[in-house]
Amino acid sequence: MPANRNALIRYKTIDACLRNRYRQWTLEDLMDACSDALYEYEGIDKGISKRAIQMDIQIMRSEKLGYNAPISVYDNKYYRYDDPDYSITHTPLTEQDLRVMSEAVEVLRQFKSFSYFSGMTDIVSRLEDHVASVKQKTVPVIDFEKNESLKGLEHLDAIYQAITHKQTLLLKYRSFKARSANSFLFYPYLLKEYRNRWFVFGVMKKDRSLRNLALDRICQLETAEKEPFLENTFFDPATFFDDLVGVTKGLHSPTEKVRFRASRNDAPYIHTKPLHRSQQLIERLEDGSVVFEIEVVLNPELQRELFGFADGLQVLEPAHLVDFMQMKLEKAAGNYPRKFRPSHIS
């Protein structure tokens, strides 16, 4: 019989406590931590008995759930893991886990062809590939883009819960341009991933301005329990990104038509992987180059996309973007004076 949700919350809480070796944990401490966790996640405020925590520890020590947790008691009072690197989250999948996951993947695969499920295709593929590799003890055959050193992911669940439950956050945040971190109240509305980096969109209390904050710049986060939540009347997440490349956009940022010429070599890549959903092919030129047009908000992410093609792309309009591109490219060329150019580069 699989553990129920409340039991899993207790196991996870006990695990988190015992991994913290900077504190000594009594049975009463574990009871309090589990009671707080159940209240936070499930709204249960009746508390946990000492007997329940003792049974949880016994189950975690056993093979019943495959944990075999090395929990010991020292000084006849305190609990800890004998192995400081142990965690129940590191436990390998059991045959039953694999069987359940395989069944789940099979169910999810049935929905791949439905339009409302199209956004989940890569997730199903990840699950399918991972289950197959574990079962067959082989390396995965799909390698998804990832960033193992990405910071800020520890805040994902807390922000997700705050958005779901409409809770105000107290953030300590330091942007790349700031000398020190600032603390402020923030109303979160949407989480968004872009290029393996996560952002939260919301409004700051002090000026009611829409902001997108990078999770890897959040220094500290907690729920402001006594601060009423401000409902989102500022933007529609379903349409806000329609005219956008990336994540940077103000509430009243105008869209502009950007026309550019792609070289013969780069045109096929841009044609098969458009810079934006609005992209249209305007003209094919005699030298094999192609003129494209998109209608978007001009922002740093779009500029980086354009710069990524270097000499294979020429912005034709609007004029102020042409001037900006020329200025940046001339400045970049200054970083590579010919007298310092390595002899092996032609």
CSV table of N, CA, C and O in Angstrom, one decimal, residues 234-337:
chain,number,residue,atom,x,y,z
A,234,PHE,N,-3.4,43.5,-14.3
A,234,PHE,CA,-2.3,44.2,-15.0
A,234,PHE,C,-2.0,43.7,-16.4
A,234,PHE,O,-1.7,44.4,-17.3
A,235,PHE,N,-2.1,42.3,-16.5
A,235,PHE,CA,-1.7,41.7,-17.8
A,235,PHE,C,-2.4,40.4,-17.9
A,235,PHE,O,-2.8,39.7,-16.9
A,236,ASP,N,-2.6,39.9,-19.2
A,236,ASP,CA,-3.2,38.6,-19.4
A,236,ASP,C,-2.1,37.7,-19.8
A,236,ASP,O,-1.5,37.8,-20.9
A,237,PRO,N,-1.7,36.7,-19.0
A,237,PRO,CA,-0.6,35.8,-19.3
A,237,PRO,C,-0.9,35.0,-20.5
A,237,PRO,O,0.1,34.6,-21.2
A,238,ALA,N,-2.1,34.8,-21.0
A,238,ALA,CA,-2.4,34.0,-22.2
A,238,ALA,C,-2.0,34.8,-23.4
A,238,ALA,O,-1.7,34.1,-24.5
A,239,THR,N,-1.9,36.1,-23.4
A,239,THR,CA,-1.6,36.9,-24.6
A,239,THR,C,-0.4,37.8,-24.5
A,239,THR,O,0.1,38.3,-25.5
A,240,PHE,N,0.1,37.9,-23.3
A,240,PHE,CA,1.2,38.9,-23.0
A,240,PHE,C,2.4,38.6,-23.8
A,240,PHE,O,3.1,39.6,-24.2
A,241,PHE,N,2.7,37.4,-24.1
A,241,PHE,CA,4.0,37.0,-24.8
A,241,PHE,C,3.8,36.8,-26.3
A,241,PHE,O,4.7,36.4,-27.0
A,242,ASP,N,2.6,37.1,-26.8
A,242,ASP,CA,2.3,36.9,-28.2
A,242,ASP,C,3.3,37.7,-29.1
A,242,ASP,O,3.6,37.3,-30.2
A,243,ASP,N,3.6,38.9,-28.7
A,243,ASP,CA,4.5,39.8,-29.5
A,243,ASP,C,5.9,39.9,-29.0
A,243,ASP,O,6.5,41.0,-29.2
A,244,LEU,N,6.3,38.9,-28.3
A,244,LEU,CA,7.6,39.0,-27.6
A,244,LEU,C,8.6,37.9,-27.9
A,244,LEU,O,8.2,36.7,-28.1
A,245,VAL,N,9.8,38.2,-28.0
A,245,VAL,CA,10.9,37.2,-28.0
A,245,VAL,C,11.6,37.4,-26.6
A,245,VAL,O,12.1,38.4,-26.3
A,246,GLY,N,11.5,36.3,-25.8
A,246,GLY,CA,12.1,36.4,-24.4
A,246,GLY,C,11.1,36.8,-23.4
A,246,GLY,O,9.9,36.4,-23.5
A,247,VAL,N,11.5,37.6,-22.4
A,247,VAL,CA,10.7,37.9,-21.3
A,247,VAL,C,10.6,39.4,-20.9
A,247,VAL,O,9.8,39.8,-20.0
A,248,THR,N,11.4,40.3,-21.6
A,248,THR,CA,11.4,41.7,-21.2
A,248,THR,C,10.4,42.5,-22.0
A,248,THR,O,10.5,42.6,-23.2
A,249,LYS,N,9.4,43.0,-21.2
A,249,LYS,CA,8.4,43.8,-21.9
A,249,LYS,C,7.7,44.7,-20.8
A,249,LYS,O,7.4,44.2,-19.7
A,250,GLY,N,7.4,45.9,-21.1
A,250,GLY,CA,6.6,46.8,-20.2
A,250,GLY,C,5.2,46.6,-20.5
A,250,GLY,O,4.8,46.0,-21.6
A,251,LEU,N,4.3,47.2,-19.7
A,251,LEU,CA,2.9,47.1,-19.9
A,251,LEU,C,2.4,47.8,-21.2
A,251,LEU,O,1.5,47.4,-21.8
A,252,HIS,N,3.1,48.8,-21.5
A,252,HIS,CA,2.7,49.6,-22.7
A,252,HIS,C,3.8,49.6,-23.8
A,252,HIS,O,3.8,50.6,-24.6
A,253,SER,N,4.6,48.6,-23.9
A,253,SER,CA,5.6,48.6,-24.9
A,253,SER,C,5.0,48.3,-26.3
A,253,SER,O,4.2,47.4,-26.4
A,254,PRO,N,5.3,49.2,-27.2
A,254,PRO,CA,4.7,49.1,-28.6
A,254,PRO,C,5.4,48.0,-29.4
A,254,PRO,O,6.6,47.6,-29.2
A,255,THR,N,4.7,47.4,-30.3
A,255,THR,CA,5.3,46.5,-31.3
A,255,THR,C,5.8,47.3,-32.5
A,255,THR,O,5.3,48.3,-32.8
A,256,GLU,N,6.8,46.7,-33.1
A,256,GLU,CA,7.4,47.3,-34.3
A,256,GLU,C,7.6,46.2,-35.4
A,256,GLU,O,7.9,45.1,-35.0
A,257,LYS,N,7.6,46.6,-36.6
A,257,LYS,CA,7.9,45.7,-37.7
A,257,LYS,C,9.4,45.7,-37.9
A,257,LYS,O,10.0,46.8,-38.1
A,258,VAL,N,10.0,44.5,-37.7
A,258,VAL,CA,11.5,44.4,-37.9
A,258,VAL,C,11.7,43.6,-39.2
A,258,VAL,O,11.3,42.5,-39.3
A,259,ARG,N,12.4,44.3,-40.2
A,259,ARG,CA,12.7,43.6,-41.4
A,259,ARG,C,14.2,43.4,-41.5
A,259,ARG,O,15.0,44.3,-41.2
A,260,PHE,N,14.6,42.2,-41.9
A,260,PHE,CA,16.0,41.8,-41.9
A,260,PHE,C,16.3,40.9,-43.1
A,260,PHE,O,15.4,40.1,-43.5
A,261,ARG,N,17.5,40.9,-43.6
A,261,ARG,CA,18.0,40.1,-44.7
A,261,ARG,C,18.9,39.0,-44.1
A,261,ARG,O,19.9,39.3,-43.4
A,262,ALA,N,18.6,37.8,-44.4
A,262,ALA,CA,19.5,36.6,-43.9
A,262,ALA,C,20.3,36.1,-45.1
A,262,ALA,O,19.8,36.0,-46.2
A,263,SER,N,21.5,35.8,-44.9
A,263,SER,CA,22.4,35.4,-46.0
A,263,SER,C,21.9,34.0,-46.5
A,263,SER,O,21.1,33.3,-45.9
A,264,ARG,N,22.5,33.7,-47.6
A,264,ARG,CA,22.1,32.4,-48.3
A,264,ARG,C,22.3,31.2,-47.3
A,264,ARG,O,21.5,30.3,-47.3
A,265,ASN,N,23.4,31.3,-46.5
A,265,ASN,CA,23.7,30.2,-45.6
A,265,ASN,C,22.8,30.1,-44.4
A,265,ASN,O,22.5,29.1,-43.9
A,266,ASP,N,22.5,31.3,-43.9
A,266,ASP,CA,21.7,31.4,-42.6
A,266,ASP,C,20.2,31.4,-42.9
A,266,ASP,O,19.4,31.0,-42.0
A,267,ALA,N,19.7,31.7,-44.1
A,267,ALA,CA,18.3,31.8,-44.3
A,267,ALA,C,17.5,30.5,-44.0
A,267,ALA,O,16.5,30.5,-43.5
A,268,PRO,N,18.1,29.3,-44.4
A,268,PRO,CA,17.3,28.1,-44.1
A,268,PRO,C,17.1,27.8,-42.7
A,268,PRO,O,16.1,27.3,-42.3
A,269,TYR,N,18.1,28.2,-41.8
A,269,TYR,CA,18.0,28.0,-40.4
A,269,TYR,C,16.9,28.9,-39.8
A,269,TYR,O,16.0,28.5,-39.0
A,270,ILE,N,16.9,30.2,-40.3
A,270,ILE,CA,15.9,31.1,-39.8
A,270,ILE,C,14.5,30.8,-40.3
A,270,ILE,O,13.5,31.0,-39.7
A,271,HIS,N,14.5,30.3,-41.5
A,271,HIS,CA,13.2,29.9,-42.1
A,271,HIS,C,12.5,28.7,-41.4
A,271,HIS,O,11.3,28.7,-41.2
A,272,THR,N,13.3,27.7,-41.1
A,272,THR,CA,12.8,26.5,-40.4
A,272,THR,C,12.6,26.7,-38.9
A,272,THR,O,11.9,25.9,-38.3
A,273,LYS,N,13.4,27.6,-38.3
A,273,LYS,CA,13.2,27.9,-36.9
A,273,LYS,C,13.0,29.4,-36.8
A,273,LYS,O,14.0,30.2,-36.5
A,274,PRO,N,11.8,29.9,-36.9
A,274,PRO,CA,11.6,31.4,-37.0
A,274,PRO,C,12.0,32.1,-35.7
A,274,PRO,O,11.9,31.5,-34.6
A,275,LEU,N,12.4,33.3,-35.8
A,275,LEU,CA,12.8,34.1,-34.6
A,275,LEU,C,11.5,34.4,-33.8
A,275,LEU,O,11.6,34.6,-32.6
A,276,HIS,N,10.3,34.4,-34.4
A,276,HIS,CA,9.1,34.7,-33.7
A,276,HIS,C,7.9,34.2,-34.6
A,276,HIS,O,8.1,34.0,-35.8
A,277,ARG,N,6.8,33.9,-33.9
A,277,ARG,CA,5.7,33.3,-34.6
A,277,ARG,C,5.1,34.2,-35.7
A,277,ARG,O,4.4,33.7,-36.6
A,278,SER,N,5.4,35.5,-35.6
A,278,SER,CA,4.9,36.4,-36.7
A,278,SER,C,5.7,36.5,-37.9
A,278,SER,O,5.4,37.2,-38.9
A,279,GLN,N,6.8,35.7,-37.9
A,279,GLN,CA,7.8,35.8,-39.0
A,279,GLN,C,7.2,35.5,-40.4
A,279,GLN,O,6.5,34.5,-40.5
A,280,GLN,N,7.5,36.3,-41.4
A,280,GLN,CA,7.0,36.1,-42.7
A,280,GLN,C,8.2,36.3,-43.7
A,280,GLN,O,9.1,37.1,-43.5
A,281,LEU,N,8.1,35.4,-44.7
A,281,LEU,CA,9.1,35.6,-45.8
A,281,LEU,C,8.7,36.6,-46.8
A,281,LEU,O,7.6,36.5,-47.4
A,282,ILE,N,9.4,37.7,-46.9
A,282,ILE,CA,9.0,38.8,-47.7
A,282,ILE,C,9.6,38.7,-49.2
A,282,ILE,O,8.9,39.0,-50.1
A,283,GLU,N,10.8,38.3,-49.3
A,283,GLU,CA,11.4,38.3,-50.6
A,283,GLU,C,12.6,37.4,-50.7
A,283,GLU,O,13.4,37.3,-49.7
A,284,ARG,N,12.8,36.7,-51.8
A,284,ARG,CA,14.0,35.9,-52.1
A,284,ARG,C,14.8,36.7,-53.1
A,284,ARG,O,14.4,37.1,-54.2
A,285,LEU,N,16.1,37.0,-52.8
A,285,LEU,CA,16.9,37.8,-53.6
A,285,LEU,C,17.8,36.9,-54.5
A,285,LEU,O,18.0,35.7,-54.3
A,286,GLU,N,18.4,37.5,-55.6
A,286,GLU,CA,19.1,36.8,-56.6
A,286,GLU,C,20.3,36.1,-56.0
A,286,GLU,O,20.8,35.1,-56.5
A,287,ASP,N,21.0,36.7,-55.0
A,287,ASP,CA,22.2,36.1,-54.4
A,287,ASP,C,21.9,35.0,-53.4
A,287,ASP,O,22.8,34.4,-52.8
A,288,GLY,N,20.6,34.6,-53.3
A,288,GLY,CA,20.2,33.5,-52.4
A,288,GLY,C,19.8,33.9,-51.0
A,288,GLY,O,19.3,33.1,-50.2
A,289,SER,N,20.0,35.2,-50.7
A,289,SER,CA,19.6,35.7,-49.4
A,289,SER,C,18.1,35.9,-49.4
A,289,SER,O,17.5,35.9,-50.4
A,290,VAL,N,17.6,36.0,-48.2
A,290,VAL,CA,16.1,36.1,-48.0
A,290,VAL,C,15.8,37.2,-47.1
A,290,VAL,O,16.5,37.4,-46.0
A,291,VAL,N,14.7,38.0,-47.4
A,291,VAL,CA,14.2,39.0,-46.5
A,291,VAL,C,13.1,38.5,-45.7
A,291,VAL,O,12.1,38.0,-46.2
A,292,PHE,N,13.2,38.7,-44.4
A,292,PHE,CA,12.1,38.3,-43.4
A,292,PHE,C,11.6,39.5,-42.7
A,292,PHE,O,12.2,40.5,-42.6
A,293,GLU,N,10.4,39.3,-42.1
A,293,GLU,CA,9.8,40.4,-41.3
A,293,GLU,C,9.1,39.8,-40.1
A,293,GLU,O,8.4,38.8,-40.2
A,294,ILE,N,9.3,40.4,-39.0
A,294,ILE,CA,8.5,40.0,-37.7
A,294,ILE,C,8.0,41.3,-37.1
A,294,ILE,O,8.5,42.4,-37.3
A,295,GLU,N,6.9,41.1,-36.3
A,295,GLU,CA,6.3,42.2,-35.6
A,295,GLU,C,6.3,41.9,-34.1
A,295,GLU,O,5.6,41.1,-33.7
A,296,VAL,N,7.2,42.6,-33.4
A,296,VAL,CA,7.5,42.3,-32.1
A,296,VAL,C,7.8,43.6,-31.3
A,296,VAL,O,8.0,44.6,-31.8
A,297,VAL,N,7.9,43.4,-29.9
A,297,VAL,CA,8.4,44.4,-29.0
A,297,VAL,C,9.9,44.3,-29.1
A,297,VAL,O,10.5,43.2,-29.0
A,298,LEU,N,10.6,45.4,-29.3
A,298,LEU,CA,12.1,45.4,-29.3
A,298,LEU,C,12.6,45.3,-27.8
A,298,LEU,O,12.2,46.1,-27.0
A,299,ASN,N,13.4,44.4,-27.6
A,299,ASN,CA,14.0,44.1,-26.3
A,299,ASN,C,15.4,43.5,-26.4
A,299,ASN,O,15.8,43.1,-27.4
A,300,PRO,N,16.1,43.4,-25.3
A,300,PRO,CA,17.5,42.8,-25.3
A,300,PRO,C,17.5,41.4,-25.8
A,300,PRO,O,18.5,41.0,-26.5
A,301,GLU,N,16.5,40.6,-25.5
A,301,GLU,CA,16.5,39.2,-26.0
A,301,GLU,C,16.4,39.1,-27.5
A,301,GLU,O,17.1,38.3,-28.1
A,302,LEU,N,15.6,40.0,-28.1
A,302,LEU,CA,15.5,40.0,-29.6
A,302,LEU,C,16.9,40.5,-30.2
A,302,LEU,O,17.4,39.9,-31.2
A,303,GLN,N,17.5,41.5,-29.6
A,303,GLN,CA,18.8,42.0,-30.0
A,303,GLN,C,19.8,40.9,-30.0
A,303,GLN,O,20.6,40.7,-30.9
A,304,ARG,N,19.8,40.1,-28.9
A,304,ARG,CA,20.8,39.0,-28.8
A,304,ARG,C,20.6,37.9,-29.9
A,304,ARG,O,21.5,37.3,-30.4
A,305,GLU,N,19.3,37.7,-30.2
A,305,GLU,CA,19.0,36.7,-31.3
A,305,GLU,C,19.6,37.2,-32.6
A,305,GLU,O,20.2,36.4,-33.4
A,306,LEU,N,19.4,38.5,-32.9
A,306,LEU,CA,19.9,39.0,-34.1
A,306,LEU,C,21.4,39.0,-34.2
A,306,LEU,O,22.0,38.7,-35.2
A,307,PHE,N,22.0,39.4,-33.1
A,307,PHE,CA,23.5,39.4,-33.0
A,307,PHE,C,24.1,38.0,-33.1
A,307,PHE,O,25.2,37.8,-33.6
A,308,GLY,N,23.3,37.0,-32.8
A,308,GLY,CA,23.7,35.6,-32.8
A,308,GLY,C,24.1,35.2,-34.3
A,308,GLY,O,24.9,34.3,-34.4
A,309,PHE,N,23.5,35.9,-35.3
A,309,PHE,CA,23.9,35.5,-36.6
A,309,PHE,C,25.0,36.3,-37.2
A,309,PHE,O,25.4,36.1,-38.4
A,310,ALA,N,25.5,37.3,-36.4
A,310,ALA,CA,26.7,38.1,-36.8
A,310,ALA,C,26.6,38.6,-38.2
A,310,ALA,O,25.7,39.3,-38.6
A,311,ASP,N,27.6,38.2,-39.1
A,311,ASP,CA,27.6,38.8,-40.4
A,311,ASP,C,26.7,38.1,-41.4
A,311,ASP,O,26.6,38.5,-42.5
A,312,GLY,N,25.9,37.1,-40.9
A,312,GLY,CA,24.9,36.5,-41.7
A,312,GLY,C,23.6,37.1,-41.7
A,312,GLY,O,22.6,36.6,-42.4
A,313,LEU,N,23.4,38.2,-41.0
A,313,LEU,CA,22.1,38.9,-41.0
A,313,LEU,C,22.3,40.4,-41.0
A,313,LEU,O,23.2,40.9,-40.3
A,314,GLN,N,21.4,41.1,-41.7
A,314,GLN,CA,21.4,42.5,-41.8
A,314,GLN,C,20.0,43.1,-41.5
A,314,GLN,O,19.1,42.8,-42.2
A,315,VAL,N,19.9,43.9,-40.4
A,315,VAL,CA,18.7,44.5,-40.1
A,315,VAL,C,18.4,45.6,-41.1
A,315,VAL,O,19.3,46.5,-41.3
A,316,LEU,N,17.2,45.7,-41.7
A,316,LEU,CA,16.9,46.7,-42.7
A,316,LEU,C,16.0,47.8,-42.1
A,316,LEU,O,16.1,49.0,-42.6
A,317,GLU,N,15.2,47.5,-41.2
A,317,GLU,CA,14.3,48.5,-40.5
A,317,GLU,C,13.7,47.9,-39.2
A,317,GLU,O,13.7,46.6,-39.1
A,318,PRO,N,13.4,48.7,-38.3
A,318,PRO,CA,13.3,50.2,-38.3
A,318,PRO,C,14.7,50.8,-38.2
A,318,PRO,O,15.7,50.2,-37.8
A,319,ALA,N,14.7,52.1,-38.5
A,319,ALA,CA,16.0,52.8,-38.6
A,319,ALA,C,16.8,52.9,-37.3
A,319,ALA,O,18.0,52.7,-37.3
A,320,HIS,N,16.1,53.1,-36.2
A,320,HIS,CA,16.8,53.2,-34.9
A,320,HIS,C,17.4,51.8,-34.5
A,320,HIS,O,18.4,51.8,-33.8
A,321,LEU,N,16.8,50.7,-34.9
A,321,LEU,CA,17.4,49.4,-34.6
A,321,LEU,C,18.6,49.2,-35.5
A,321,LEU,O,19.6,48.6,-35.1
A,322,VAL,N,18.5,49.7,-36.8
A,322,VAL,CA,19.7,49.6,-37.7
A,322,VAL,C,20.9,50.3,-37.0
A,322,VAL,O,22.0,49.8,-37.0
A,323,ASP,N,20.6,51.5,-36.5
A,323,ASP,CA,21.7,52.3,-35.9
A,323,ASP,C,22.2,51.6,-34.7
A,323,ASP,O,23.5,51.7,-34.5
A,324,PHE,N,21.4,51.0,-33.9
A,324,PHE,CA,21.8,50.4,-32.7
A,324,PHE,C,22.7,49.2,-33.0
A,324,PHE,O,23.8,49.0,-32.4
A,325,MET,N,22.3,48.4,-34.0
A,325,MET,CA,23.0,47.2,-34.4
A,325,MET,C,24.4,47.6,-35.0
A,325,MET,O,25.4,47.0,-34.6
A,326,GLN,N,24.4,48.7,-35.8
A,326,GLN,CA,25.7,49.1,-36.3
A,326,GLN,C,26.7,49.6,-35.2
A,326,GLN,O,27.8,49.3,-35.2
A,327,MET,N,26.1,50.3,-34.3
A,327,MET,CA,26.9,50.8,-33.2
A,327,MET,C,27.5,49.7,-32.4
A,327,MET,O,28.7,49.7,-32.0
A,328,LYS,N,26.7,48.7,-32.0
A,328,LYS,CA,27.2,47.6,-31.2
A,328,LYS,C,28.2,46.7,-32.0
A,328,LYS,O,29.2,46.2,-31.4
A,329,LEU,N,28.0,46.5,-33.3
A,329,LEU,CA,28.9,45.7,-34.1
A,329,LEU,C,30.2,46.4,-34.2
A,329,LEU,O,31.3,45.7,-34.2
A,330,GLU,N,30.2,47.7,-34.4
A,330,GLU,CA,31.4,48.4,-34.6
A,330,GLU,C,32.2,48.4,-33.3
A,330,GLU,O,33.5,48.2,-33.2
A,331,LYS,N,31.5,48.5,-32.2
A,331,LYS,CA,32.2,48.4,-30.9
A,331,LYS,C,32.7,47.0,-30.6
A,331,LYS,O,33.8,46.8,-30.1
A,332,ALA,N,32.0,46.0,-31.1
A,332,ALA,CA,32.5,44.6,-30.9
A,332,ALA,C,33.7,44.4,-31.8
A,332,ALA,O,34.7,43.7,-31.3
A,333,ALA,N,33.7,45.0,-33.0
A,333,ALA,CA,34.9,44.8,-33.9
A,333,ALA,C,36.1,45.4,-33.2
A,333,ALA,O,37.3,44.9,-33.4
A,334,GLY,N,35.9,46.4,-32.4
A,334,GLY,CA,37.1,47.0,-31.7
A,334,GLY,C,37.7,46.1,-30.7
A,334,GLY,O,38.9,46.4,-30.3
A,335,ASN,N,37.0,45.1,-30.3
A,335,ASN,CA,37.6,44.1,-29.4
A,335,ASN,C,38.6,43.1,-30.0
A,335,ASN,O,39.2,42.3,-29.4
A,336,TYR,N,38.6,43.2,-31.4
A,336,TYR,CA,39.4,42.2,-32.1
A,336,TYR,C,40.3,43.0,-33.2
A,336,TYR,O,40.1,42.8,-34.4
A,337,PRO,N,41.2,43.8,-32.7
A,337,PRO,CA,42.1,44.5,-33.6
A,337,PRO,C,43.0,43.5,-34.4
A,337,PRO,O,43.4,42.5,-33.8
